[in-house]
PDB file of C-alpha atoms in Angstrom:
ATOM      1  CA  UNK A   1     107.271  97.305 130.119  1.00  0.00           C
ATOM      2  CA  UNK A   2     110.815  96.318 129.249  1.00  0.00           C
ATOM      3  CA  UNK A   3     111.830  95.370 125.706  1.00  0.00           C
ATOM      4  CA  UNK A   4     111.012  91.663 126.042  1.00  0.00           C
ATOM      5  CA  UNK A   5     107.631  92.358 127.626  1.00  0.00           C
ATOM      6  CA  UNK A   6     106.760  94.787 124.825  1.00  0.00           C
ATOM      7  CA  UNK A   7     107.718  92.221 122.185  1.00  0.00           C
ATOM      8  CA  UNK A   8     105.556  89.568 123.824  1.00  0.00           C
ATOM      9  CA  UNK A   9     102.637  91.997 124.181  1.00  0.00           C
ATOM     10  CA  UNK A  10     102.922  92.996 120.526  1.00  0.00           C
ATOM     11  CA  UNK A  11     102.848  89.342 119.416  1.00  0.00           C
ATOM     12  CA  UNK A  12      99.868  88.652 121.676  1.00  0.00           C
ATOM     13  CA  UNK A  13      98.012  91.601 120.139  1.00  0.00           C
ATOM     14  CA  UNK A  14      98.824  90.462 116.593  1.00  0.00           C
ATOM     15  CA  UNK A  15      97.543  86.970 117.368  1.00  0.00           C
ATOM     16  CA  UNK A  16      94.381  88.413 118.923  1.00  0.00           C
ATOM     17  CA  UNK A  17      93.666  90.341 115.709  1.00  0.00           C
ATOM     18  CA  UNK A  18      93.196  87.026 113.947  1.00  0.00           C
ATOM     19  CA  UNK A  19      91.510  85.067 116.738  1.00  0.00           C
ATOM     20  CA  UNK A  20      89.002  87.907 117.190  1.00  0.00           C
ATOM     21  CA  UNK A  21      88.164  87.740 113.496  1.00  0.00           C
ATOM     22  CA  UNK A  22      89.066  91.323 112.591  1.00  0.00           C
ATOM     23  CA  UNK A  23      92.087  90.272 110.562  1.00  0.00           C
ATOM     24  CA  UNK A  24      93.174  87.314 108.464  1.00  0.00           C
ATOM     25  CA  UNK A  25      96.556  85.687 107.930  1.00  0.00           C
ATOM     26  CA  UNK A  26      99.460  88.111 107.777  1.00  0.00           C
ATOM     27  CA  UNK A  27      97.548  90.955 106.099  1.00  0.00           C
ATOM     28  CA  UNK A  28      97.597  93.339 109.070  1.00  0.00           C
ATOM     29  CA  UNK A  29     100.415  94.670 111.217  1.00  0.00           C
ATOM     30  CA  UNK A  30     100.999  96.001 114.711  1.00  0.00           C
ATOM     31  CA  UNK A  31     103.545  98.324 116.263  1.00  0.00           C
ATOM     32  CA  UNK A  32     104.281  99.810 119.672  1.00  0.00           C
ATOM     33  CA  UNK A  33     106.357 102.881 120.436  1.00  0.00           C
ATOM     34  CA  UNK A  34     109.576 102.601 122.439  1.00  0.00           C
ATOM     35  CA  UNK A  35     111.830 105.280 123.899  1.00  0.00           C
ATOM     36  CA  UNK A  36     113.826 105.799 120.706  1.00  0.00           C
ATOM     37  CA  UNK A  37     111.739 104.137 118.022  1.00  0.00           C
ATOM     38  CA  UNK A  38     109.129 101.417 117.700  1.00  0.00           C
ATOM     39  CA  UNK A  39     108.715  97.660 117.560  1.00  0.00           C
ATOM     40  CA  UNK A  40     106.775  96.298 114.583  1.00  0.00           C
ATOM     41  CA  UNK A  41     105.618  92.909 113.337  1.00  0.00           C
ATOM     42  CA  UNK A  42     107.858  91.381 110.645  1.00  0.00           C
ATOM     43  CA  UNK A  43     106.768  90.977 107.042  1.00  0.00           C
ATOM     44  CA  UNK A  44     105.073  87.800 105.872  1.00  0.00           C
ATOM     45  CA  UNK A  45     105.366  85.660 109.012  1.00  0.00           C
ATOM     46  CA  UNK A  46     102.398  83.960 110.665  1.00  0.00           C
ATOM     47  CA  UNK A  47     101.668  85.668 113.962  1.00  0.00           C
ATOM     48  CA  UNK A  48     101.185  82.428 115.872  1.00  0.00           C
ATOM     49  CA  UNK A  49     104.732  81.386 114.935  1.00  0.00           C
ATOM     50  CA  UNK A  50     106.447  84.590 116.046  1.00  0.00           C
ATOM     51  CA  UNK A  51     109.147  84.642 118.686  1.00  0.00           C
ATOM     52  CA  UNK A  52     110.160  87.867 120.480  1.00  0.00           C
ATOM     53  CA  UNK A  53     113.374  87.944 118.439  1.00  0.00           C
ATOM     54  CA  UNK A  54     111.318  88.071 115.207  1.00  0.00           C
ATOM     55  CA  UNK A  55     109.840  91.449 116.126  1.00  0.00           C
ATOM     56  CA  UNK A  56     111.712  94.283 114.398  1.00  0.00           C
ATOM     57  CA  UNK A  57     112.986  97.345 116.249  1.00  0.00           C
ATOM     58  CA  UNK A  58     113.102 100.460 114.040  1.00  0.00           C
ATOM     59  CA  UNK A  59     114.370 103.938 114.833  1.00  0.00           C
ATOM     60  CA  UNK A  60     112.760 107.175 113.711  1.00  0.00           C
ATOM     61  CA  UNK A  61     115.047 107.343 110.682  1.00  0.00           C
ATOM     62  CA  UNK A  62     113.546 104.117 109.355  1.00  0.00           C
ATOM     63  CA  UNK A  63     116.690 102.098 110.116  1.00  0.00           C
ATOM     64  CA  UNK A  64     116.654  98.667 111.726  1.00  0.00           C
ATOM     65  CA  UNK A  65     119.120  95.959 112.722  1.00  0.00           C
ATOM     66  CA  UNK A  66     117.387  92.604 112.377  1.00  0.00           C
ATOM     67  CA  UNK A  67     117.475  89.418 110.338  1.00  0.00           C
ATOM     68  CA  UNK A  68     113.762  89.980 109.721  1.00  0.00           C
ATOM     69  CA  UNK A  69     112.250  92.536 107.390  1.00  0.00           C
ATOM     70  CA  UNK A  70     109.734  94.907 109.007  1.00  0.00           C
ATOM     71  CA  UNK A  71     106.132  94.990 107.838  1.00  0.00           C
ATOM     72  CA  UNK A  72     105.783  96.445 104.358  1.00  0.00           C
ATOM     73  CA  UNK A  73     103.651  99.194 105.939  1.00  0.00           C
ATOM     74  CA  UNK A  74     106.397 100.433 108.265  1.00  0.00           C
ATOM     75  CA  UNK A  75     106.373 103.864 106.569  1.00  0.00           C
ATOM     76  CA  UNK A  76     102.991 104.940 107.848  1.00  0.00           C
ATOM     77  CA  UNK A  77     103.777 103.569 111.308  1.00  0.00           C
ATOM     78  CA  UNK A  78     106.937 105.691 111.364  1.00  0.00           C
ATOM     79  CA  UNK A  79     105.209 108.819 110.071  1.00  0.00           C
ATOM     80  CA  UNK A  80     102.237 108.481 112.440  1.00  0.00           C
ATOM     81  CA  UNK A  81     104.563 108.302 115.447  1.00  0.00           C
ATOM     82  CA  UNK A  82     106.501 111.312 114.193  1.00  0.00           C
ATOM     83  CA  UNK A  83     103.442 113.446 113.501  1.00  0.00           C
ATOM     84  CA  UNK A  84     101.526 112.501 116.624  1.00  0.00           C
ATOM     85  CA  UNK A  85     104.287 113.911 118.802  1.00  0.00           C
ATOM     86  CA  UNK A  86     104.802 117.108 116.794  1.00  0.00           C
ATOM     87  CA  UNK A  87     103.437 120.478 117.846  1.00  0.00           C
ATOM     88  CA  UNK A  88     101.145 120.450 114.809  1.00  0.00           C
ATOM     89  CA  UNK A  89      97.532 119.588 114.075  1.00  0.00           C
ATOM     90  CA  UNK A  90      97.709 116.129 115.624  1.00  0.00           C
ATOM     91  CA  UNK A  91      98.922 117.360 119.005  1.00  0.00           C
ATOM     92  CA  UNK A  92      96.797 115.875 121.755  1.00  0.00           C
ATOM     93  CA  UNK A  93      96.562 112.462 120.117  1.00  0.00           C
ATOM     94  CA  UNK A  94      99.908 111.059 121.254  1.00  0.00           C
ATOM     95  CA  UNK A  95     100.245 107.583 119.800  1.00  0.00           C
ATOM     96  CA  UNK A  96     101.803 104.712 121.724  1.00  0.00           C
ATOM     97  CA  UNK A  97     100.656 101.879 119.461  1.00  0.00           C
ATOM     98  CA  UNK A  98      99.196 101.291 115.996  1.00  0.00           C
ATOM     99  CA  UNK A  99      96.993  98.472 114.718  1.00  0.00           C
ATOM    100  CA  UNK A 100      96.363  98.015 110.983  1.00  0.00           C
ATOM    101  CA  UNK A 101      93.806  95.489 109.785  1.00  0.00           C
ATOM    102  CA  UNK A 102      91.887  94.421 106.703  1.00  0.00           C
ATOM    103  CA  UNK A 103      88.744  93.817 108.767  1.00  0.00           C
ATOM    104  CA  UNK A 104      85.817  92.771 106.593  1.00  0.00           C
ATOM    105  CA  UNK A 105      83.170  95.451 107.105  1.00  0.00           C
ATOM    106  CA  UNK A 106      85.443  98.475 107.483  1.00  0.00           C
ATOM    107  CA  UNK A 107      87.413  97.382 104.430  1.00  0.00           C
ATOM    108  CA  UNK A 108      84.179  96.993 102.463  1.00  0.00           C
ATOM    109  CA  UNK A 109      83.361 100.640 103.188  1.00  0.00           C
ATOM    110  CA  UNK A 110      86.934 101.629 102.329  1.00  0.00           C
ATOM    111  CA  UNK A 111      86.566  99.856  98.974  1.00  0.00           C
ATOM    112  CA  UNK A 112      83.668 102.208  98.258  1.00  0.00           C
ATOM    113  CA  UNK A 113      85.936 105.152  99.136  1.00  0.00           C
ATOM    114  CA  UNK A 114      83.444 106.238 101.785  1.00  0.00           C
ATOM    115  CA  UNK A 115      83.996 107.611 105.243  1.00  0.00           C
ATOM    116  CA  UNK A 116      81.947 106.397 108.205  1.00  0.00           C
ATOM    117  CA  UNK A 117      79.710 109.382 109.022  1.00  0.00           C
ATOM    118  CA  UNK A 118      78.062 110.196 112.336  1.00  0.00           C
ATOM    119  CA  UNK A 119      75.180 107.735 111.877  1.00  0.00           C
ATOM    120  CA  UNK A 120      75.857 106.650 115.489  1.00  0.00           C
ATOM    121  CA  UNK A 121      77.318 108.703 118.312  1.00  0.00           C
ATOM    122  CA  UNK A 122      80.065 106.121 118.908  1.00  0.00           C
ATOM    123  CA  UNK A 123      81.765 107.317 115.721  1.00  0.00           C
ATOM    124  CA  UNK A 124      83.247 109.920 118.089  1.00  0.00           C
ATOM    125  CA  UNK A 125      85.420 107.174 119.599  1.00  0.00           C
ATOM    126  CA  UNK A 126      87.822 107.826 116.708  1.00  0.00           C
ATOM    127  CA  UNK A 127      88.213 111.436 117.817  1.00  0.00           C
ATOM    128  CA  UNK A 128      85.992 113.429 115.469  1.00  0.00           C
ATOM    129  CA  UNK A 129      82.702 113.901 113.610  1.00  0.00           C
ATOM    130  CA  UNK A 130      83.421 111.042 111.211  1.00  0.00           C
ATOM    131  CA  UNK A 131      85.989 108.380 110.378  1.00  0.00           C
ATOM    132  CA  UNK A 132      87.706 109.585 107.234  1.00  0.00           C
ATOM    133  CA  UNK A 133      88.752 107.464 104.279  1.00  0.00           C
ATOM    134  CA  UNK A 134      92.195 108.249 102.871  1.00  0.00           C
ATOM    135  CA  UNK A 135      92.632 108.065  99.068  1.00  0.00           C
ATOM    136  CA  UNK A 136      94.113 104.928  97.555  1.00  0.00           C
ATOM    137  CA  UNK A 137      97.841 104.498  97.059  1.00  0.00           C
ATOM    138  CA  UNK A 138     100.042 101.410  96.665  1.00  0.00           C
ATOM    139  CA  UNK A 139     100.677  99.569  99.937  1.00  0.00           C
ATOM    140  CA  UNK A 140     103.981 100.392 101.583  1.00  0.00           C
ATOM    141  CA  UNK A 141     104.420 103.622  99.617  1.00  0.00           C
ATOM    142  CA  UNK A 142     105.248 107.080 100.920  1.00  0.00           C
ATOM    143  CA  UNK A 143     102.167 108.335  99.078  1.00  0.00           C
ATOM    144  CA  UNK A 144      99.942 106.042 101.155  1.00  0.00           C
ATOM    145  CA  UNK A 145     101.617 107.230 104.334  1.00  0.00           C
ATOM    146  CA  UNK A 146     101.059 110.873 103.365  1.00  0.00           C
ATOM    147  CA  UNK A 147      97.374 110.208 102.669  1.00  0.00           C
ATOM    148  CA  UNK A 148      97.018 108.409 106.016  1.00  0.00           C
ATOM    149  CA  UNK A 149      98.625 111.263 107.939  1.00  0.00           C
ATOM    150  CA  UNK A 150      96.186 113.727 106.374  1.00  0.00           C
ATOM    151  CA  UNK A 151      93.194 111.505 107.177  1.00  0.00           C
ATOM    152  CA  UNK A 152      94.377 111.197 110.787  1.00  0.00           C
ATOM    153  CA  UNK A 153      94.522 114.919 111.510  1.00  0.00           C
ATOM    154  CA  UNK A 154      92.504 115.304 114.738  1.00  0.00           C
ATOM    155  CA  UNK A 155      91.545 111.631 114.501  1.00  0.00           C
ATOM    156  CA  UNK A 156      92.649 108.397 116.168  1.00  0.00           C
ATOM    157  CA  UNK A 157      91.702 106.192 113.229  1.00  0.00           C
ATOM    158  CA  UNK A 158      90.997 106.226 109.517  1.00  0.00           C
ATOM    159  CA  UNK A 159      90.068 103.983 106.612  1.00  0.00           C
ATOM    160  CA  UNK A 160      92.382 103.423 103.650  1.00  0.00           C
ATOM    161  CA  UNK A 161      90.620 103.246 100.280  1.00  0.00           C
ATOM    162  CA  UNK A 162      90.667  99.751  98.721  1.00  0.00           C
ATOM    163  CA  UNK A 163      92.836  98.610 101.629  1.00  0.00           C
ATOM    164  CA  UNK A 164      91.784  98.597 105.280  1.00  0.00           C
ATOM    165  CA  UNK A 165      91.916 100.430 108.598  1.00  0.00           C
ATOM    166  CA  UNK A 166      94.450 102.191 110.818  1.00  0.00           C
ATOM    167  CA  UNK A 167      93.656 102.493 114.533  1.00  0.00           C
ATOM    168  CA  UNK A 168      95.926 104.210 117.053  1.00  0.00           C
ATOM    169  CA  UNK A 169      95.995 104.367 120.818  1.00  0.00           C
ATOM    170  CA  UNK A 170      98.057 105.235 123.837  1.00  0.00           C
ATOM    171  CA  UNK A 171      98.969 101.569 124.175  1.00  0.00           C
ATOM    172  CA  UNK A 172      98.401  98.235 122.429  1.00  0.00           C
ATOM    173  CA  UNK A 173      95.165  97.468 124.269  1.00  0.00           C
ATOM    174  CA  UNK A 174      93.619 100.817 123.325  1.00  0.00           C
ATOM    175  CA  UNK A 175      94.660 100.582 119.668  1.00  0.00           C
ATOM    176  CA  UNK A 176      93.252  97.052 119.456  1.00  0.00           C
ATOM    177  CA  UNK A 177      90.002  98.077 121.154  1.00  0.00           C
ATOM    178  CA  UNK A 178      89.560 100.965 118.719  1.00  0.00           C
ATOM    179  CA  UNK A 179      90.124  98.689 115.722  1.00  0.00           C
ATOM    180  CA  UNK A 180      87.395  96.386 117.070  1.00  0.00           C
ATOM    181  CA  UNK A 181      85.015  99.290 117.685  1.00  0.00           C
ATOM    182  CA  UNK A 182      85.486 100.599 114.152  1.00  0.00           C
ATOM    183  CA  UNK A 183      84.724  97.160 112.714  1.00  0.00           C
ATOM    184  CA  UNK A 184      81.505  97.045 114.772  1.00  0.00           C
ATOM    185  CA  UNK A 185      80.507 100.539 113.588  1.00  0.00           C
ATOM    186  CA  UNK A 186      81.256  99.604 109.979  1.00  0.00           C
ATOM    187  CA  UNK A 187      79.056  96.515 110.285  1.00  0.00           C
ATOM    188  CA  UNK A 188      76.219  98.550 111.798  1.00  0.00           C
ATOM    189  CA  UNK A 189      76.529 101.219 109.104  1.00  0.00           C
ATOM    190  CA  UNK A 190      76.402  98.696 106.283  1.00  0.00           C
ATOM    191  CA  UNK A 191      73.367  97.016 107.875  1.00  0.00           C
ATOM    192  CA  UNK A 192      71.598 100.382 108.147  1.00  0.00           C
ATOM    193  CA  UNK A 193      72.340 101.136 104.490  1.00  0.00           C
ATOM    194  CA  UNK A 194      70.488  97.953 103.502  1.00  0.00           C
ATOM    195  CA  UNK A 195      67.294  99.581 104.764  1.00  0.00           C
ATOM    196  CA  UNK A 196      67.962 103.149 103.680  1.00  0.00           C
ATOM    197  CA  UNK A 197      70.159 106.184 104.223  1.00  0.00           C
ATOM    198  CA  UNK A 198      70.542 106.702 107.979  1.00  0.00           C
ATOM    199  CA  UNK A 199      70.099 110.177 109.396  1.00  0.00           C
ATOM    200  CA  UNK A 200      73.439 111.745 110.322  1.00  0.00           C
ATOM    201  CA  UNK A 201      73.859 113.362 113.721  1.00  0.00           C
ATOM    202  CA  UNK A 202      74.560 117.097 113.631  1.00  0.00           C
ATOM    203  CA  UNK A 203      77.975 118.584 114.315  1.00  0.00           C
ATOM    204  CA  UNK A 204      76.459 120.254 117.378  1.00  0.00           C
ATOM    205  CA  UNK A 205      75.396 116.901 118.786  1.00  0.00           C
ATOM    206  CA  UNK A 206      78.714 115.274 117.938  1.00  0.00           C
ATOM    207  CA  UNK A 207      80.535 118.156 119.647  1.00  0.00           C
ATOM    208  CA  UNK A 208      78.553 117.328 122.796  1.00  0.00           C
ATOM    209  CA  UNK A 209      79.505 113.661 122.506  1.00  0.00           C
ATOM    210  CA  UNK A 210      83.167 114.465 121.936  1.00  0.00           C
ATOM    211  CA  UNK A 211      83.165 116.654 125.039  1.00  0.00           C
ATOM    212  CA  UNK A 212      81.567 113.897 127.122  1.00  0.00           C
ATOM    213  CA  UNK A 213      84.076 111.371 125.790  1.00  0.00           C
ATOM    214  CA  UNK A 214      86.894 113.395 127.372  1.00  0.00           C
ATOM    215  CA  UNK A 215      85.845 112.025 130.760  1.00  0.00           C
ATOM    216  CA  UNK A 216      84.014 108.866 129.652  1.00  0.00           C
ATOM    217  CA  UNK A 217      85.046 105.902 131.766  1.00  0.00           C
ATOM    218  CA  UNK A 218      86.973 108.007 134.257  1.00  0.00           C
ATOM    219  CA  UNK A 219      86.630 106.665 137.797  1.00  0.00           C
ATOM    220  CA  UNK A 220      86.847 108.758 140.961  1.00  0.00           C
ATOM    221  CA  UNK A 221      90.006 108.097 142.958  1.00  0.00           C
TER     222      UNK A 221
END
């Protein structure tokens, strides 16, 4: 996609967060990686009112040239893009887009400072044996970003204590789909907890699932 197409796709994704019900108002944010930086939703503006020119282009130094202010959470977007393309622990999870929401059920679990364990095999969709919950820190802070980076090691998503969810993907569609899947899993987990403590799948079983997920959905050419 060219720059204009990316801006329009980012706005469409941000709007879909709200119309799908996994986000409310301007509480979430969306970004998509570009060749030399990333585009991110502006701070405090209603998504349905956004024009392509409202979307903020940032470089990997955190600089931007726009009349709009970037989302207050731009720090963890920046750091996730940096770390996902390093030769470190997150190698293999290259990130092309990030979706952050305050979705109801996942945020409820995050407010309990709990992870989402392997109560269901689909937890592996986030890349590991569980979906971690990062410790609480003030929104927009470097401390929050550092906690998020740690929670995302070998993962595609995480919860943020007393805050919400971060979902990443190779593109906007994949990041959005993962955010939706995590909200579904969170809802299922909370429903199961109403009855009792669900049995957690073993690491051996989850390793099998993670291996199968490497080719899940692949179609023969």
